[in-house]
Amino acid sequence: MTETTQTQTTPSGRYGASQQRSPEFRLAADALRGLRQDLFHDAFAYRPLPRRSVEGRPARRLFPGRTGKYAAWAPHALVGAAAVVSLLVGWASVSGGPASLLAGLLAAIPVLLTLVRPVGAFWLSLAAAVVSSMIVGTFDWPWPPGSFLTHLTVLTVVAIRTRPRTAAWMWALTAAYAFLVETLFGDLVSSNSAPMLLLSALALLAVTVWHIRRSAKEEVTAQQTVTAHERSRRTLLEERTTIARELHDVVAHHMSVVAIQAEAAPYRVENPPPELEKAFATIRENAVAALTELRRVLGVVRAEDYEAPEAPQPTLADLDTLLANVREAGLTVDKAVTGAVRELPQGVELSAYRIVQEALSNTLRHAPGADARVEVGYVLGGLGLRIVNGPPPEPSLIKPSPGAGHGITGMRERVSMLNGEMTAGPAEDGGYEVTVFLPVPSAVERADDSGAGA
């Protein structure tokens, strides 16, 4: 029989000692560390009170014009007013002489110090309470009238400027000071510790609730900003995917025509030379290869449940059908065409049709009952579009749409893809206007580009 002896290694060093300590000890150590960090470390550091922001809409309404500049100093003015009141109360607590002036200064200085050194103001308030009690000589301990008001003000202001944990430590030290005075002089003086602790607890509780509410509001605002950014990014990707799907049919049609014509061209020429047959065969092979790669790339952005439309993609020739549909939906819309109507590249015609379609859909959604007008201009070097609607007859009946802004994003993507220009915004009469210019190169420019590419 073999006997095995197991030995347990005892943790050594600082890490091992901390692991052996009880949870209560670690909790107390963390609490003392927090006390040292909040009230002892850099207690008299210079931390000036920042000016109040008056950039919000409510602040602008309350303080218009130059008044807003002075409203930025409102917190400083309030603290100064509290210091004046403390000075007067401290002054009145002593029956004249230099002692009354000293009592007033001891009551006012800690309040003013909260503007630049908040934590130091708390310690000075405690020290001033002790000195004031000796000067006043009353039996109201440990806070004479001036120091009572001063300490309440200092606790409130410092709690607003710091965090809830610091406020809790200040209240605990205030209670410890009151308990010490009760223990030492409880039989000789009349204590006002209970009112101080009760009123300060209520003030600090209100400030803590305000801190929590502000933090929650900031967190919600940040989350809404992130959500709006992600929603905008997702909408942009969806619009680009939709455009890619639609343009696939246009490009695939052109590539298929190239392949078919390249294959049929040698049969239309009697006794074609071998070089010509080889050239047409190469054109057909490249067209088929490009069409295959196009379908492969589109498969990456196409949803699994997406089905390619059987009908061809719409063009400006189908614009009358679109206007008839929106008229049946209750929208009064007029159409005006200027310039010489001509056939444009299918990508331009498709984008123009979709832009008009989306603009009219926005009119139905956001301005029900308003009249609309569609203007199509065939100009030199491109195509101009203008879709404008009047103000809605009953704005109060319009319900906010959760998809507001997504249609504009899609229109901008289509225009940007064609290197065009677009403006969208409110019209002078209260309606909405969308203006688009899509550049279209002339036949000579396209021939030059094809020659340069070759």
XYZ file of C-alpha atoms in Angstrom:
454
model
C 0.000 0.000 0.000
C 1.344 3.401 -0.975
C 0.565 6.398 1.238
C 0.232 9.748 -0.516
C 0.601 12.967 1.412
C -1.058 16.088 -0.006
C 0.179 19.505 0.934
C -1.804 22.719 0.477
C 0.047 25.822 -0.488
C -0.954 28.834 1.555
C -1.245 32.030 -0.448
C 1.433 34.446 0.517
C 1.993 38.084 -0.040
C -0.484 40.908 -0.454
C -2.714 39.014 -2.876
C -3.025 36.009 -0.614
C -3.853 38.157 2.396
C -6.615 39.927 0.525
C -8.084 36.603 -0.581
C -8.250 35.375 3.064
C -10.078 38.458 4.349
C -13.802 38.305 4.988
C -16.370 39.984 2.724
C -17.238 42.381 5.553
C -13.622 43.507 5.796
C -13.397 44.079 2.058
C -16.679 46.022 2.117
C -15.390 48.256 4.909
C -12.088 48.755 3.103
C -13.897 49.779 -0.075
C -16.075 52.188 1.907
C -13.062 53.838 3.539
C -11.336 54.019 0.178
C -14.393 55.805 -1.225
C -14.438 58.201 1.745
C -10.780 59.048 1.223
C -11.300 59.553 -2.499
C -14.433 61.733 -2.169
C -13.685 63.942 0.842
C -9.951 63.782 1.590
C -8.107 63.438 -1.714
C -7.676 66.919 -3.225
C -10.372 68.263 -0.924
C -9.435 71.889 -1.674
C -8.862 71.396 -5.414
C -9.938 74.281 -7.631
C -13.200 73.315 -9.361
C -15.045 76.430 -10.501
C -18.776 76.232 -11.069
C -19.437 76.343 -14.848
C -21.915 78.740 -16.349
C -25.425 77.587 -17.088
C -26.163 76.576 -20.675
C -28.844 78.680 -22.379
C -28.780 76.897 -25.745
C -31.986 74.924 -25.254
C -35.338 76.038 -26.644
C -37.017 76.620 -23.204
C -34.064 78.732 -22.055
C -34.231 80.846 -25.208
C -37.918 81.524 -24.633
C -37.386 82.492 -20.987
C -34.264 84.569 -21.626
C -34.426 86.128 -25.101
C -31.733 88.385 -26.523
C -29.037 89.712 -24.212
C -30.876 88.415 -21.172
C -29.571 84.940 -21.979
C -25.991 86.075 -21.355
C -26.869 87.104 -17.803
C -28.996 83.981 -17.265
C -25.844 81.872 -17.672
C -24.683 83.249 -14.305
C -27.950 82.411 -12.516
C -26.441 79.564 -10.378
C -23.651 81.884 -9.195
C -26.204 84.567 -8.338
C -28.269 82.105 -6.298
C -25.243 80.964 -4.316
C -24.276 84.608 -3.741
C -27.793 85.412 -2.504
C -27.643 82.431 -0.113
C -24.285 83.709 1.182
C -25.795 87.159 1.849
C -28.716 85.621 3.750
C -26.319 83.498 5.816
C -24.221 86.580 6.532
C -27.235 88.490 7.845
C -28.451 85.585 9.970
C -24.979 85.069 11.435
C -24.637 88.798 12.049
C -27.999 88.938 13.883
C -27.132 85.974 16.114
C -24.581 88.089 18.042
C -25.407 91.319 19.847
C -23.108 93.706 17.971
C -19.392 94.267 18.015
C -16.583 92.529 16.140
C -18.005 89.155 17.172
C -21.135 89.734 15.085
C -19.026 90.577 12.029
C -16.915 87.462 12.565
C -20.013 85.285 12.987
C -21.465 86.701 9.768
C -18.233 86.052 7.825
C -17.996 82.511 9.166
C -21.527 81.921 7.877
C -20.987 83.465 4.428
C -17.481 82.310 3.439
C -18.246 78.533 3.265
C -21.244 79.240 1.017
C -19.151 81.340 -1.364
C -16.389 78.721 -1.328
C -18.774 76.191 -2.926
C -18.361 78.123 -6.185
C -14.680 77.196 -6.523
C -13.775 74.474 -3.980
C -16.925 72.484 -3.160
C -15.464 69.718 -0.980
C -13.265 72.191 0.879
C -16.373 74.275 1.571
C -17.897 71.319 3.441
C -14.896 70.989 5.753
C -14.792 74.749 6.302
C -18.504 74.713 7.143
C -17.922 72.137 9.890
C -14.997 74.097 11.274
C -16.947 77.356 11.099
C -19.800 75.743 13.039
C -17.446 74.946 15.931
C -15.951 78.443 16.011
C -19.353 80.116 15.640
C -20.723 78.104 18.561
C -17.944 79.450 20.749
C -18.491 83.017 19.544
C -22.275 83.084 19.770
C -22.276 81.451 23.183
C -25.853 80.235 22.984
C -27.128 76.888 24.085
C -28.119 75.878 20.502
C -25.432 73.382 19.612
C -23.758 72.214 17.483
C -25.091 74.727 14.906
C -25.881 78.335 15.754
C -28.521 80.017 13.520
C -26.038 81.280 10.931
C -24.087 78.015 10.797
C -27.325 76.020 10.600
C -28.374 77.790 7.408
C -24.800 77.748 6.074
C -24.322 74.005 6.535
C -27.670 73.177 4.902
C -26.784 75.362 1.927
C -23.278 73.929 1.620
C -24.531 70.345 1.792
C -27.103 71.019 -0.941
C -24.761 72.881 -3.301
C -21.898 70.397 -2.886
C -24.293 67.472 -3.436
C -25.473 69.083 -6.677
C -21.903 69.610 -7.862
C -20.647 66.125 -6.912
C -22.167 62.643 -6.964
C -24.632 60.886 -4.629
C -21.891 58.903 -2.866
C -20.157 62.112 -1.815
C -23.455 63.471 -0.495
C -23.942 60.322 1.573
C -20.457 60.675 3.104
C -21.066 64.347 3.952
C -24.314 63.483 5.702
C -22.606 60.648 7.610
C -19.817 62.956 8.820
C -22.414 65.564 9.804
C -24.232 62.909 11.835
C -20.927 61.802 13.410
C -20.146 65.397 14.417
C -23.640 65.778 15.920
C -23.248 62.492 17.819
C -19.885 63.613 19.193
C -21.345 66.891 20.473
C -24.298 65.051 21.991
C -21.933 62.695 23.783
C -19.668 65.421 25.154
C -22.113 68.256 25.869
C -25.520 66.653 25.788
C -26.300 67.546 29.430
C -25.159 71.161 29.118
C -26.608 72.464 25.867
C -29.774 72.248 23.813
C -29.051 70.252 20.670
C -30.471 71.073 17.247
C -28.922 68.007 15.612
C -32.231 66.322 14.851
C -33.605 69.193 12.710
C -30.271 69.484 10.914
C -30.065 65.767 10.106
C -33.709 65.603 9.033
C -33.633 68.668 6.794
C -30.259 67.771 5.281
C -31.421 64.209 4.596
C -34.477 65.523 2.751
C -32.367 67.987 0.749
C -29.772 65.359 -0.153
C -32.500 62.876 -1.080
C -34.035 65.405 -3.469
C -30.631 66.136 -5.019
C -29.903 62.405 -5.377
C -33.211 61.854 -7.168
C -32.333 64.744 -9.480
C -28.928 63.194 -10.191
C -30.479 59.818 -10.972
C -33.103 61.387 -13.244
C -30.483 63.408 -15.123
C -28.233 60.374 -15.580
C -31.152 58.318 -16.860
C -32.130 61.100 -19.259
C -28.568 61.365 -20.606
C -28.408 57.600 -21.037
C -31.726 57.544 -22.886
C -30.585 60.421 -25.116
C -27.343 58.636 -25.930
C -29.201 55.409 -26.652
C -31.672 57.244 -28.907
C -28.771 58.826 -30.792
C -27.136 55.444 -31.332
C -30.461 53.913 -32.366
C -31.161 56.724 -34.828
C -27.667 56.327 -36.293
C -28.095 52.581 -36.680
C -31.556 53.025 -38.175
C -30.219 55.555 -40.673
C -27.338 53.246 -41.568
C -29.669 50.268 -41.996
C -32.031 52.327 -44.136
C -29.148 53.425 -46.318
C -28.033 49.835 -46.836
C -31.576 48.734 -47.622
C -31.976 51.497 -50.186
C -28.693 50.600 -51.836
C -29.739 46.963 -51.943
C -33.055 47.908 -53.561
C -31.269 50.021 -56.160
C -28.860 47.163 -56.901
C -31.753 44.754 -57.430
C -33.547 47.101 -59.796
C -30.467 48.008 -61.814
C -29.638 44.328 -62.172
C -32.582 43.893 -64.520
C -31.498 46.897 -66.592
C -27.849 45.873 -66.877
C -28.704 42.208 -67.402
C -31.018 43.155 -70.262
C -28.281 45.146 -72.000
C -25.688 42.408 -71.528
C -28.098 39.794 -72.849
C -28.762 41.901 -75.966
C -25.016 42.290 -76.515
C -24.473 38.536 -76.240
C -27.353 37.692 -78.597
C -26.364 40.247 -81.209
C -22.718 39.185 -81.051
C -23.765 35.582 -81.659
C -26.123 36.467 -84.537
C -23.902 39.045 -86.241
C -21.676 36.555 -88.222
C -24.765 35.000 -89.786
C -25.899 38.354 -91.164
C -22.688 38.839 -93.145
C -21.977 36.746 -96.209
C -18.638 34.962 -95.947
C -17.379 36.824 -92.875
C -13.613 36.743 -92.380
C -12.297 34.529 -89.560
C -11.047 37.569 -87.648
C -14.574 39.017 -87.540
C -16.067 35.710 -86.367
C -13.406 35.479 -83.676
C -14.077 39.063 -82.549
C -17.820 38.476 -82.258
C -17.196 35.225 -80.388
C -14.943 37.074 -77.945
C -17.595 39.772 -77.444
C -20.227 37.136 -76.704
C -17.972 35.272 -74.256
C -17.156 38.500 -72.381
C -20.815 39.518 -72.257
C -21.860 36.124 -70.875
C -19.017 36.206 -68.333
C -19.964 39.722 -67.212
C -23.606 38.694 -66.887
C -22.602 35.682 -64.775
C -20.452 37.827 -62.467
C -23.245 40.389 -62.161
C -25.711 37.743 -61.021
C -23.143 36.344 -58.589
C -22.538 39.768 -56.998
C -26.244 40.503 -56.801
C -26.773 37.201 -54.996
C -24.791 38.617 -52.060
C -27.182 41.540 -51.509
C -30.402 39.837 -52.523
C -32.631 38.509 -49.768
C -33.464 34.824 -49.691
C -37.186 35.482 -50.166
C -36.695 38.039 -52.948
C -38.267 37.200 -56.282
C -37.242 39.067 -59.400
C -40.185 40.911 -60.992
C -41.529 39.389 -64.159
C -42.486 42.776 -65.669
C -39.740 45.064 -66.976
C -38.538 47.919 -64.787
C -40.659 51.071 -65.171
C -39.538 54.137 -67.113
C -40.840 57.668 -67.624
C -43.224 56.271 -70.235
C -45.113 54.628 -67.349
C -45.454 57.911 -65.466
C -49.070 58.418 -66.555
C -50.020 55.056 -65.076
C -48.372 56.060 -61.775
C -50.243 59.372 -61.684
C -53.520 57.576 -62.381
C -52.899 55.282 -59.410
C -52.196 58.125 -56.985
C -55.266 60.004 -58.242
C -57.363 56.958 -57.359
C -55.801 57.121 -53.875
C -57.194 60.643 -53.462
C -54.271 62.850 -54.513
C -54.894 65.639 -57.010
C -51.760 65.801 -59.137
C -50.877 67.616 -62.343
C -48.112 66.820 -64.799
C -46.094 69.164 -67.011
C -43.434 68.111 -69.524
C -41.062 70.626 -71.107
C -38.357 70.174 -73.707
C -37.961 67.629 -76.469
C -38.973 64.215 -75.173
C -36.287 61.668 -75.970
C -35.249 58.232 -74.884
C -32.784 58.271 -71.989
C -30.589 55.519 -70.536
C -32.695 53.004 -68.679
C -30.861 53.635 -65.399
C -31.771 57.322 -65.575
C -35.380 56.591 -66.507
C -35.754 54.048 -63.717
C -34.276 56.402 -61.115
C -36.454 59.283 -62.301
C -39.582 57.125 -62.083
C -38.707 55.926 -58.556
C -37.994 59.478 -57.379
C -41.371 60.704 -58.597
C -43.042 57.640 -57.072
C -41.421 58.190 -53.669
C -42.155 61.933 -53.661
C -45.843 61.349 -54.373
C -45.968 58.617 -51.715
C -44.548 61.097 -49.192
C -47.242 63.583 -50.192
C -49.966 61.007 -49.545
C -48.389 60.073 -46.226
C -47.385 63.450 -44.781
C -49.746 65.907 -46.519
C -53.094 64.162 -47.080
C -55.547 66.282 -49.020
C -52.900 68.545 -50.543
C -52.467 69.109 -54.267
C -49.267 68.039 -56.054
C -47.545 68.861 -59.313
C -44.929 66.896 -61.258
C -42.691 68.723 -63.708
C -40.375 66.835 -66.073
C -37.881 68.845 -68.083
C -35.791 67.425 -70.911
C -32.900 69.879 -71.013
C -29.531 69.924 -72.683
C -27.231 67.595 -70.819
C -29.732 65.921 -68.565
C -33.183 65.513 -67.078
C -34.829 67.853 -64.573
C -37.536 66.842 -62.099
C -39.605 68.963 -59.751
C -42.238 67.478 -57.484
C -44.022 69.968 -55.248
C -47.094 69.739 -53.042
C -49.086 72.361 -51.218
C -49.738 72.547 -47.471
C -52.163 70.003 -46.008
C -55.685 71.366 -45.397
C -55.860 69.909 -41.868
C -52.369 69.740 -40.290
C -53.838 68.674 -36.936
C -55.100 65.414 -38.440
C -51.671 64.322 -39.655
C -50.181 61.501 -37.604
C -46.390 61.182 -37.335
C -44.984 58.478 -39.574
C -42.325 56.106 -38.131
C -40.569 55.928 -41.490
C -40.143 59.674 -41.945
C -36.958 60.516 -43.796
C -36.290 57.086 -45.318
C -37.760 58.017 -48.703
C -35.541 61.081 -48.930
C -32.538 58.856 -48.193
C -33.437 56.548 -51.075
C -33.898 59.445 -53.476
C -30.544 60.922 -52.538
C -28.856 57.558 -53.074
C -30.297 57.278 -56.581
C -29.260 60.814 -57.461
C -25.780 60.325 -56.010
C -25.343 57.115 -58.016
C -25.925 59.081 -61.232
C -23.736 62.043 -60.143
C -26.793 64.270 -60.056
C -28.000 67.042 -57.778
C -30.986 67.130 -55.453
C -32.631 69.557 -53.045
C -35.540 68.744 -50.762
C -37.194 70.991 -48.229
C -40.248 73.029 -47.237
C -41.732 75.345 -49.860
C -42.644 78.976 -49.287
C -46.376 78.266 -49.068
C -45.939 75.628 -46.376
C -45.778 72.615 -48.672
C -42.788 70.538 -49.705
C -40.609 70.591 -52.803
C -38.168 68.091 -54.321
C -35.922 69.227 -57.166
C -33.605 66.830 -59.011
C -31.219 67.090 -61.934
C -29.868 63.897 -63.476
C -27.020 64.438 -65.958
C -27.226 62.525 -69.240
C -24.169 62.606 -71.562
C -24.833 63.245 -75.220
C -24.337 60.620 -77.900
C -21.020 62.194 -78.925
C -19.733 62.089 -75.333
C -20.787 58.463 -74.958
C -19.019 57.577 -78.216
C -15.886 59.357 -77.019
C -16.019 57.509 -73.701
C -16.461 54.179 -75.482
C -13.521 54.942 -77.740
C -11.357 55.910 -74.783
C -12.325 52.711 -72.967
C -11.504 50.621 -75.984
